[in-house]
mmCIF file of C-alpha atoms in Angstrom:
data_model
loop_
_atom_site.group_PDB
_atom_site.id
_atom_site.type_symbol
_atom_site.label_atom_id
_atom_site.label_comp_id
_atom_site.label_asym_id
_atom_site.label_seq_id
_atom_site.Cartn_x
_atom_site.Cartn_y
_atom_site.Cartn_z
ATOM 1 C CA MET W 379 -0.018 -0.074 0.032
ATOM 2 C CA ALA W 380 1.254 3.427 -0.810
ATOM 3 C CA CYS W 381 -0.039 5.182 2.302
ATOM 4 C CA ILE W 382 0.736 2.657 5.095
ATOM 5 C CA ASN W 383 4.180 1.330 5.838
ATOM 6 C CA ASN W 384 4.865 -2.344 6.552
ATOM 7 C CA ASP W 385 4.884 -1.672 10.264
ATOM 8 C CA GLY W 386 1.359 -0.176 10.078
ATOM 9 C CA THR W 387 2.339 3.472 10.415
ATOM 10 C CA LEU W 388 1.322 6.121 7.978
ATOM 11 C CA THR W 389 3.817 7.455 5.381
ATOM 12 C CA GLU W 390 4.687 11.092 5.894
ATOM 13 C CA SER W 391 2.664 12.299 2.931
ATOM 14 C CA ALA W 392 -0.366 10.209 4.071
ATOM 15 C CA ARG W 393 -0.065 11.581 7.658
ATOM 16 C CA ARG W 394 -0.139 15.135 6.317
ATOM 17 C CA LEU W 395 -3.109 14.342 4.126
ATOM 18 C CA LEU W 396 -5.074 12.578 6.835
ATOM 19 C CA GLY W 397 -4.316 15.383 9.302
ATOM 20 C CA LYS W 398 -6.267 17.831 7.121
ATOM 21 C CA LEU W 399 -9.412 15.805 7.250
ATOM 22 C CA THR W 400 -10.775 16.927 10.537
ATOM 23 C CA VAL W 401 -13.699 18.445 8.608
ATOM 24 C CA PRO W 402 -15.319 16.884 5.501
ATOM 25 C CA THR W 403 -13.148 17.949 2.479
ATOM 26 C CA ALA W 404 -13.287 17.285 -1.211
ATOM 27 C CA PRO W 405 -10.296 15.829 -2.944
ATOM 28 C CA GLU W 406 -9.774 18.987 -5.055
ATOM 29 C CA GLU W 407 -9.725 21.262 -2.010
ATOM 30 C CA LEU W 408 -7.383 18.838 -0.184
ATOM 31 C CA SER W 409 -5.049 18.869 -3.185
ATOM 32 C CA LYS W 410 -4.646 22.682 -2.960
ATOM 33 C CA ARG W 411 -4.175 22.610 0.798
ATOM 34 C CA ILE W 412 -1.437 20.009 0.874
ATOM 35 C CA GLY W 413 0.221 20.688 -2.476
ATOM 36 C CA GLN W 414 -0.262 17.199 -3.853
ATOM 37 C CA PRO W 415 -1.739 16.630 -7.344
ATOM 38 C CA VAL W 416 -5.394 15.633 -7.373
ATOM 39 C CA PHE W 417 -4.639 12.142 -8.729
ATOM 40 C CA ARG W 418 -2.433 11.302 -5.801
ATOM 41 C CA VAL W 419 -5.043 12.603 -3.324
ATOM 42 C CA ARG W 420 -7.812 10.538 -4.951
ATOM 43 C CA SER W 421 -5.667 7.375 -4.888
ATOM 44 C CA SER W 422 -4.612 7.911 -1.335
ATOM 45 C CA LEU W 423 -8.191 8.575 -0.151
ATOM 46 C CA ARG W 424 -9.327 5.373 -1.887
ATOM 47 C CA GLU W 425 -6.616 3.408 -0.029
ATOM 48 C CA MET W 426 -7.461 5.058 3.279
ATOM 49 C CA GLU W 427 -11.177 4.494 2.903
ATOM 50 C CA ALA W 428 -10.495 0.773 2.234
ATOM 51 C CA ALA W 429 -8.387 0.749 5.417
ATOM 52 C CA GLY W 430 -11.141 2.420 7.487
ATOM 53 C CA LEU W 431 -9.125 5.538 8.104
ATOM 54 C CA VAL W 432 -11.545 8.005 6.302
ATOM 55 C CA GLN W 433 -15.206 7.834 5.464
ATOM 56 C CA ALA W 434 -16.807 9.380 2.336
ATOM 57 C CA SER W 435 -20.030 11.275 2.132
ATOM 58 C CA GLU W 436 -21.385 13.288 -0.900
ATOM 59 C CA GLY W 437 -17.904 13.500 -2.405
ATOM 60 C CA LYS W 438 -16.156 14.698 0.736
ATOM 61 C CA PHE W 439 -13.900 12.808 3.120
ATOM 62 C CA LEU W 440 -13.556 12.855 6.937
ATOM 63 C CA MET W 441 -11.062 11.157 9.189
ATOM 64 C CA THR W 442 -12.531 8.289 11.289
ATOM 65 C CA GLU W 443 -11.607 7.378 14.906
ATOM 66 C CA ALA W 444 -9.285 4.782 13.512
ATOM 67 C CA GLY W 445 -7.651 7.422 11.364
ATOM 68 C CA LYS W 446 -7.154 9.778 14.280
ATOM 69 C CA LYS W 447 -5.600 7.035 16.323
ATOM 70 C CA LEU W 448 -3.190 5.994 13.517
ATOM 71 C CA THR W 449 -2.284 9.687 12.879
ATOM 72 C CA ALA W 450 -1.400 10.095 16.511
ATOM 73 C CA GLU W 451 0.717 6.910 16.538
ATOM 74 C CA SER W 452 2.417 7.821 13.281
ATOM 75 C CA SER W 453 3.203 11.354 14.547
ATOM 76 C CA ARG W 454 5.263 9.866 17.380
ATOM 77 C CA VAL W 455 7.367 8.067 14.768
ATOM 78 C CA TYR W 456 8.170 11.294 12.872
ATOM 79 C CA GLU W 457 8.921 13.429 16.024
ATOM 80 C CA MET B 1281 -12.362 -3.387 -9.988
ATOM 81 C CA ALA B 1282 -9.056 -5.205 -10.855
ATOM 82 C CA THR B 1283 -10.934 -8.474 -11.385
ATOM 83 C CA GLY B 1284 -13.434 -6.712 -13.666
ATOM 84 C CA LEU B 1285 -10.640 -5.219 -15.717
ATOM 85 C CA VAL B 1286 -8.850 -8.601 -16.095
ATOM 86 C CA ALA B 1287 -12.155 -10.107 -17.312
ATOM 87 C CA GLU B 1288 -12.711 -7.201 -19.658
ATOM 88 C CA SER B 1289 -9.222 -7.401 -21.229
ATOM 89 C CA ALA B 1290 -9.303 -11.153 -21.418
ATOM 90 C CA LEU B 1291 -12.506 -11.043 -23.460
ATOM 91 C CA ALA B 1292 -11.699 -8.103 -25.690
ATOM 92 C CA PRO B 1293 -9.108 -8.558 -28.481
ATOM 93 C CA PRO B 1294 -6.150 -6.208 -28.442
ATOM 94 C CA SER B 1295 -7.241 -2.935 -30.113
ATOM 95 C CA LEU B 1296 -6.324 0.698 -30.479
ATOM 96 C CA PRO B 1297 -8.157 3.496 -28.732
ATOM 97 C CA ARG B 1298 -9.920 5.817 -31.146
ATOM 98 C CA LEU B 1299 -9.537 9.600 -31.366
ATOM 99 C CA GLY B 1300 -12.652 11.299 -29.934
ATOM 100 C CA SER B 1301 -13.686 8.243 -27.947
ATOM 101 C CA PRO B 1302 -13.417 7.661 -24.139
ATOM 102 C CA ALA B 1303 -10.009 6.458 -23.087
ATOM 103 C CA PRO B 1304 -10.101 2.870 -21.862
ATOM 104 C CA GLN B 1305 -10.348 2.795 -18.024
ATOM 105 C CA PHE B 1306 -7.732 0.906 -16.083
ATOM 106 C CA GLU B 1307 -6.350 0.370 -12.524
ATOM 107 C CA ALA B 1308 -2.635 -0.296 -12.332
ATOM 108 C CA PRO B 1309 0.290 -0.423 -9.887
ATOM 109 C CA THR B 1310 2.641 2.471 -10.290
ATOM 110 C CA THR B 1311 5.581 4.092 -8.591
ATOM 111 C CA HIS B 1312 3.045 6.385 -6.832
ATOM 112 C CA GLY B 1313 0.759 3.580 -5.616
ATOM 113 C CA VAL B 1314 -2.203 2.014 -7.374
ATOM 114 C CA LEU B 1315 -3.771 4.556 -9.722
ATOM 115 C CA ARG B 1316 -6.879 4.536 -11.928
ATOM 116 C CA LEU B 1317 -7.243 6.555 -15.083
ATOM 117 C CA GLU B 1318 -10.346 8.004 -13.322
ATOM 118 C CA ASP B 1319 -8.031 9.610 -10.776
ATOM 119 C CA PHE B 1320 -6.824 12.026 -13.474
ATOM 120 C CA ARG B 1321 -10.323 13.300 -14.455
ATOM 121 C CA GLY B 1322 -10.304 17.071 -14.487
ATOM 122 C CA SER B 1323 -6.748 17.238 -15.742
ATOM 123 C CA TRP B 1324 -5.268 16.563 -19.185
ATOM 124 C CA LEU B 1325 -3.033 13.604 -19.227
ATOM 125 C CA ILE B 1326 -0.071 12.435 -21.332
ATOM 126 C CA LEU B 1327 -0.032 8.634 -21.054
ATOM 127 C CA PHE B 1328 3.180 7.410 -22.591
ATOM 128 C CA SER B 1329 4.950 4.028 -22.900
ATOM 129 C CA HIS B 1330 8.622 3.243 -23.188
ATOM 130 C CA PRO B 1331 10.253 -0.076 -24.127
ATOM 131 C CA ALA B 1332 12.250 -0.804 -21.014
ATOM 132 C CA ASP B 1333 13.860 0.643 -17.899
ATOM 133 C CA PHE B 1334 17.689 0.994 -17.729
ATOM 134 C CA THR B 1335 17.920 1.658 -21.469
ATOM 135 C CA PRO B 1336 19.612 4.785 -22.978
ATOM 136 C CA VAL B 1337 16.954 6.285 -25.317
ATOM 137 C CA CYS B 1338 14.253 5.807 -22.667
ATOM 138 C CA THR B 1339 16.466 7.524 -20.092
ATOM 139 C CA THR B 1340 16.826 10.565 -22.347
ATOM 140 C CA GLU B 1341 13.033 10.656 -22.731
ATOM 141 C CA PHE B 1342 12.329 10.452 -18.981
ATOM 142 C CA ILE B 1343 14.712 13.258 -18.364
ATOM 143 C CA ALA B 1344 13.090 15.390 -21.069
ATOM 144 C CA PHE B 1345 9.577 14.687 -19.763
ATOM 145 C CA ALA B 1346 10.613 15.412 -16.136
ATOM 146 C CA GLN B 1347 12.156 18.747 -17.259
ATOM 147 C CA LEU B 1348 8.885 19.594 -19.063
ATOM 148 C CA HIS B 1349 6.641 18.541 -16.125
ATOM 149 C CA PRO B 1350 6.417 21.915 -14.370
ATOM 150 C CA GLN B 1351 5.294 23.623 -17.559
ATOM 151 C CA LEU B 1352 2.708 20.920 -18.146
ATOM 152 C CA ARG B 1353 1.299 21.342 -14.715
ATOM 153 C CA GLU B 1354 0.939 25.059 -15.449
ATOM 154 C CA ILE B 1355 -1.566 24.113 -18.246
ATOM 155 C CA ASN B 1356 -3.281 21.505 -16.089
ATOM 156 C CA CYS B 1357 -1.581 18.472 -17.665
ATOM 157 C CA GLU B 1358 -0.189 15.467 -15.926
ATOM 158 C CA LEU B 1359 2.322 12.743 -17.066
ATOM 159 C CA LEU B 1360 1.964 9.005 -16.623
ATOM 160 C CA GLY B 1361 4.575 6.654 -17.901
ATOM 161 C CA LEU B 1362 4.345 2.899 -18.618
ATOM 162 C CA SER B 1363 6.517 -0.047 -19.396
ATOM 163 C CA ILE B 1364 6.340 -3.794 -18.984
ATOM 164 C CA ASP B 1365 8.720 -3.779 -16.009
ATOM 165 C CA SER B 1366 8.186 -4.328 -12.299
ATOM 166 C CA VAL B 1367 7.622 -1.504 -9.930
ATOM 167 C CA TYR B 1368 10.981 -2.401 -8.271
ATOM 168 C CA SER B 1369 12.730 -1.915 -11.600
ATOM 169 C CA HIS B 1370 10.986 1.423 -12.030
ATOM 170 C CA ILE B 1371 11.971 2.565 -8.583
ATOM 171 C CA ALA B 1372 15.635 1.505 -9.113
ATOM 172 C CA TRP B 1373 15.743 3.184 -12.488
ATOM 173 C CA VAL B 1374 14.288 6.519 -11.406
ATOM 174 C CA ARG B 1375 16.579 6.600 -8.424
ATOM 175 C CA ASN B 1376 19.509 5.889 -10.768
ATOM 176 C CA ILE B 1377 18.480 8.742 -13.068
ATOM 177 C CA GLU B 1378 18.400 11.167 -10.117
ATOM 178 C CA ASP B 1379 21.631 9.934 -8.608
ATOM 179 C CA ARG B 1380 23.700 9.573 -11.818
ATOM 180 C CA LEU B 1381 22.108 12.218 -14.012
ATOM 181 C CA GLY B 1382 20.727 14.695 -11.550
ATOM 182 C CA GLN B 1383 17.129 14.665 -12.731
ATOM 183 C CA LYS B 1384 14.290 13.826 -10.336
ATOM 184 C CA ILE B 1385 11.474 11.952 -11.997
ATOM 185 C CA THR B 1386 8.338 13.481 -10.588
ATOM 186 C CA PHE B 1387 5.618 11.605 -12.435
ATOM 187 C CA PRO B 1388 4.239 8.087 -11.798
ATOM 188 C CA VAL B 1389 5.228 5.124 -13.930
ATOM 189 C CA ILE B 1390 2.869 2.104 -14.490
ATOM 190 C CA ALA B 1391 4.452 -1.299 -13.860
ATOM 191 C CA ASP B 1392 2.513 -3.233 -16.427
ATOM 192 C CA LEU B 1393 3.899 -6.702 -16.051
ATOM 193 C CA SER B 1394 0.501 -8.268 -16.877
ATOM 194 C CA LYS B 1395 0.420 -6.223 -20.042
ATOM 195 C CA GLU B 1396 -3.209 -5.279 -19.313
ATOM 196 C CA VAL B 1397 -2.900 -1.570 -20.046
ATOM 197 C CA ALA B 1398 -0.427 -2.137 -22.910
ATOM 198 C CA THR B 1399 -3.046 -4.463 -24.555
ATOM 199 C CA LEU B 1400 -5.923 -2.041 -23.892
ATOM 200 C CA TYR B 1401 -4.043 0.772 -25.547
ATOM 201 C CA GLY B 1402 -2.457 -1.193 -28.382
ATOM 202 C CA MET B 1403 1.073 -0.325 -27.131
ATOM 203 C CA ILE B 1404 2.779 -3.628 -28.233
ATOM 204 C CA MET B 1405 3.890 -3.761 -31.891
ATOM 205 C CA PRO B 1406 4.793 -7.416 -32.568
ATOM 206 C CA GLY B 1407 6.863 -6.442 -35.617
ATOM 207 C CA GLU B 1408 9.199 -4.571 -33.166
ATOM 208 C CA SER B 1409 8.827 -6.610 -29.987
ATOM 209 C CA THR B 1410 6.363 -8.904 -28.289
ATOM 210 C CA THR B 1411 7.618 -8.204 -24.852
ATOM 211 C CA GLU B 1412 8.173 -4.423 -24.847
ATOM 212 C CA THR B 1413 5.857 -1.513 -25.612
ATOM 213 C CA SER B 1414 6.786 0.825 -28.417
ATOM 214 C CA ARG B 1415 7.041 4.536 -27.775
ATOM 215 C CA CYS B 1416 3.351 5.411 -27.667
ATOM 216 C CA VAL B 1417 1.757 8.648 -26.501
ATOM 217 C CA PHE B 1418 -1.907 9.237 -25.781
ATOM 218 C CA ILE B 1419 -3.169 12.744 -25.131
ATOM 219 C CA ILE B 1420 -6.314 12.429 -22.905
ATOM 220 C CA ASP B 1421 -8.274 15.520 -22.079
ATOM 221 C CA ASP B 1422 -9.853 16.481 -18.794
ATOM 222 C CA LYS B 1423 -13.089 14.615 -19.659
ATOM 223 C CA GLN B 1424 -10.967 11.472 -20.318
ATOM 224 C CA ILE B 1425 -11.445 11.466 -24.074
ATOM 225 C CA VAL B 1426 -8.591 10.445 -26.313
ATOM 226 C CA ARG B 1427 -7.606 13.515 -28.307
ATOM 227 C CA ALA B 1428 -4.328 12.503 -30.046
ATOM 228 C CA MET B 1429 -2.003 9.567 -30.414
ATOM 229 C CA ILE B 1430 1.697 9.341 -31.425
ATOM 230 C CA TYR B 1431 3.516 6.130 -32.177
ATOM 231 C CA TYR B 1432 7.350 6.117 -32.411
ATOM 232 C CA PRO B 1433 9.628 3.158 -32.955
ATOM 233 C CA LEU B 1434 12.016 1.686 -30.420
ATOM 234 C CA SER B 1435 14.974 3.303 -32.057
ATOM 235 C CA THR B 1436 13.853 6.927 -31.964
ATOM 236 C CA GLY B 1437 13.447 9.208 -28.996
ATOM 237 C CA ARG B 1438 10.361 11.442 -28.947
ATOM 238 C CA ASN B 1439 10.328 15.293 -29.115
ATOM 239 C CA VAL B 1440 8.633 16.317 -25.925
ATOM 240 C CA GLN B 1441 8.383 19.935 -27.103
ATOM 241 C CA GLU B 1442 6.065 18.682 -29.885
ATOM 242 C CA ILE B 1443 3.953 16.849 -27.368
ATOM 243 C CA TYR B 1444 3.722 20.014 -25.313
ATOM 244 C CA ARG B 1445 2.767 22.028 -28.402
ATOM 245 C CA LEU B 1446 0.086 19.400 -29.229
ATOM 246 C CA VAL B 1447 -1.510 19.742 -25.833
ATOM 247 C CA GLN B 1448 -1.471 23.546 -26.103
ATOM 248 C CA ALA B 1449 -3.012 23.386 -29.567
ATOM 249 C CA LEU B 1450 -5.822 21.071 -28.457
ATOM 250 C CA GLN B 1451 -6.515 23.257 -25.384
ATOM 251 C CA THR B 1452 -6.569 26.309 -27.630
ATOM 252 C CA SER B 1453 -8.969 24.673 -30.048
ATOM 253 C CA ASP B 1454 -11.332 23.737 -27.159
ATOM 254 C CA LYS B 1455 -11.235 27.180 -25.529
ATOM 255 C CA HIS B 1456 -11.702 29.293 -28.694
ATOM 256 C CA GLY B 1457 -13.465 26.986 -31.115
ATOM 257 C CA VAL B 1458 -10.669 27.199 -33.684
ATOM 258 C CA ALA B 1459 -8.206 24.911 -35.454
ATOM 259 C CA THR B 1460 -4.547 25.304 -35.579
ATOM 260 C CA PRO B 1461 -2.464 25.302 -38.807
ATOM 261 C CA ALA B 1462 0.757 23.443 -39.558
ATOM 262 C CA ASN B 1463 3.640 24.367 -37.273
ATOM 263 C CA TRP B 1464 1.427 26.502 -35.080
ATOM 264 C CA THR B 1465 2.852 27.679 -31.774
ATOM 265 C CA VAL B 1466 1.249 29.768 -29.007
ATOM 266 C CA GLY B 1467 0.627 33.308 -30.247
ATOM 267 C CA GLY B 1468 0.390 32.256 -33.870
ATOM 268 C CA LYS B 1469 -2.671 32.787 -36.079
ATOM 269 C CA VAL B 1470 -5.441 30.180 -35.710
ATOM 270 C CA ILE B 1471 -7.844 28.876 -38.291
ATOM 271 C CA ILE B 1472 -11.527 29.674 -38.092
ATOM 272 C CA PRO B 1473 -13.659 26.595 -38.966
ATOM 273 C CA PRO B 1474 -14.937 26.890 -42.569
ATOM 274 C CA PRO B 1475 -18.534 28.082 -43.067
ATOM 275 C CA ARG B 1476 -21.126 25.338 -43.653
ATOM 276 C CA THR B 1477 -23.633 27.221 -45.808
ATOM 277 C CA GLN B 1478 -23.525 29.665 -48.708
ATOM 278 C CA GLU B 1479 -24.980 32.367 -46.492
ATOM 279 C CA MET B 1480 -22.233 31.841 -43.908
ATOM 280 C CA ALA B 1481 -19.570 31.867 -46.564
ATOM 281 C CA GLU B 1482 -20.824 35.251 -47.837
ATOM 282 C CA GLU B 1483 -20.828 36.654 -44.383
ATOM 283 C CA ARG B 1484 -17.422 35.190 -43.588
ATOM 284 C CA VAL B 1485 -15.559 37.070 -46.310
ATOM 285 C CA LYS B 1486 -17.017 40.359 -45.013
ATOM 286 C CA GLN B 1487 -16.206 39.593 -41.359
ATOM 287 C CA GLU B 1488 -13.945 42.041 -39.588
ATOM 288 C CA GLY B 1489 -10.920 40.945 -37.696
ATOM 289 C CA VAL B 1490 -10.240 37.877 -39.826
ATOM 290 C CA GLU B 1491 -7.894 37.381 -42.744
ATOM 291 C CA CYS B 1492 -9.314 35.254 -45.618
ATOM 292 C CA LYS B 1493 -7.357 33.777 -48.464
ATOM 293 C CA ASP B 1494 -10.730 32.493 -49.627
ATOM 294 C CA TRP B 1495 -14.124 31.786 -48.096
ATOM 295 C CA TYR B 1496 -13.021 28.445 -46.626
ATOM 296 C CA PHE B 1497 -9.522 29.508 -45.468
ATOM 297 C CA CYS B 1498 -9.631 32.248 -42.855
ATOM 298 C CA THR B 1499 -7.315 32.943 -39.903
ATOM 299 C CA LYS B 1500 -7.282 35.321 -36.978
ATOM 300 C CA THR B 1501 -5.122 36.329 -34.063
ATOM 301 C CA LEU B 1502 -6.471 35.381 -30.674
#
């Protein structure tokens, strides 16, 4: 998986992306905020949704509780 | 979706996409993770194939495309490469290009070991090779319609400035409802579509702001 390392932590780019999803956000808006191309954002969100880290509603994405927990755990790795 | 795509490509004979038709959808492993063509909707896309990693002509092309990438992004156009190599080979090669030749490769490259995408897009030319894709380029617009195709042989590197010009020409045609003449570049005169009725032809030759060699051959500056 491109967003989750073999040890279960998030990659740095995935952590930055997920951290912005505290409110429902569309991929296009997220792309502008984190400076990643839209195709990368869409691909990452699809992967994260399959892993239960985000949930989609009406074209916008929001971090789940599992996503918050993994973001916190991954932040400790990058500190 | 991958299962559905395997079934679709297994049933359909190899074929070429058609200009003006929807680009065949796919999902594929790349150096930037698993990507779908659908992920690029809203941007123009240059989908291009190369014969093999760690080969010299392909290396020059990758460097040229990477150098062009910032300008392409300015006109809302992305790059997506492809060859029948593993993702590990791709990663090793792009790292080699950066380490040895100083050029970072910023676009994703499809690792098409199953030849699914190569078959969907008619990228394999058996007269040249049955195991490598030729140098194919597909210009796909923001609505995922195939707008142009270029096929080059294994021996000859492509001119990326021509590919850039081609995208600019298509975008100009879409935006202004015009055609572009031979050797057109940005800022050059564009061709107004010829009139379709006698009445329109009579009005055309009297129209201000256009230069007409004849009723069917008129140009203007944008």
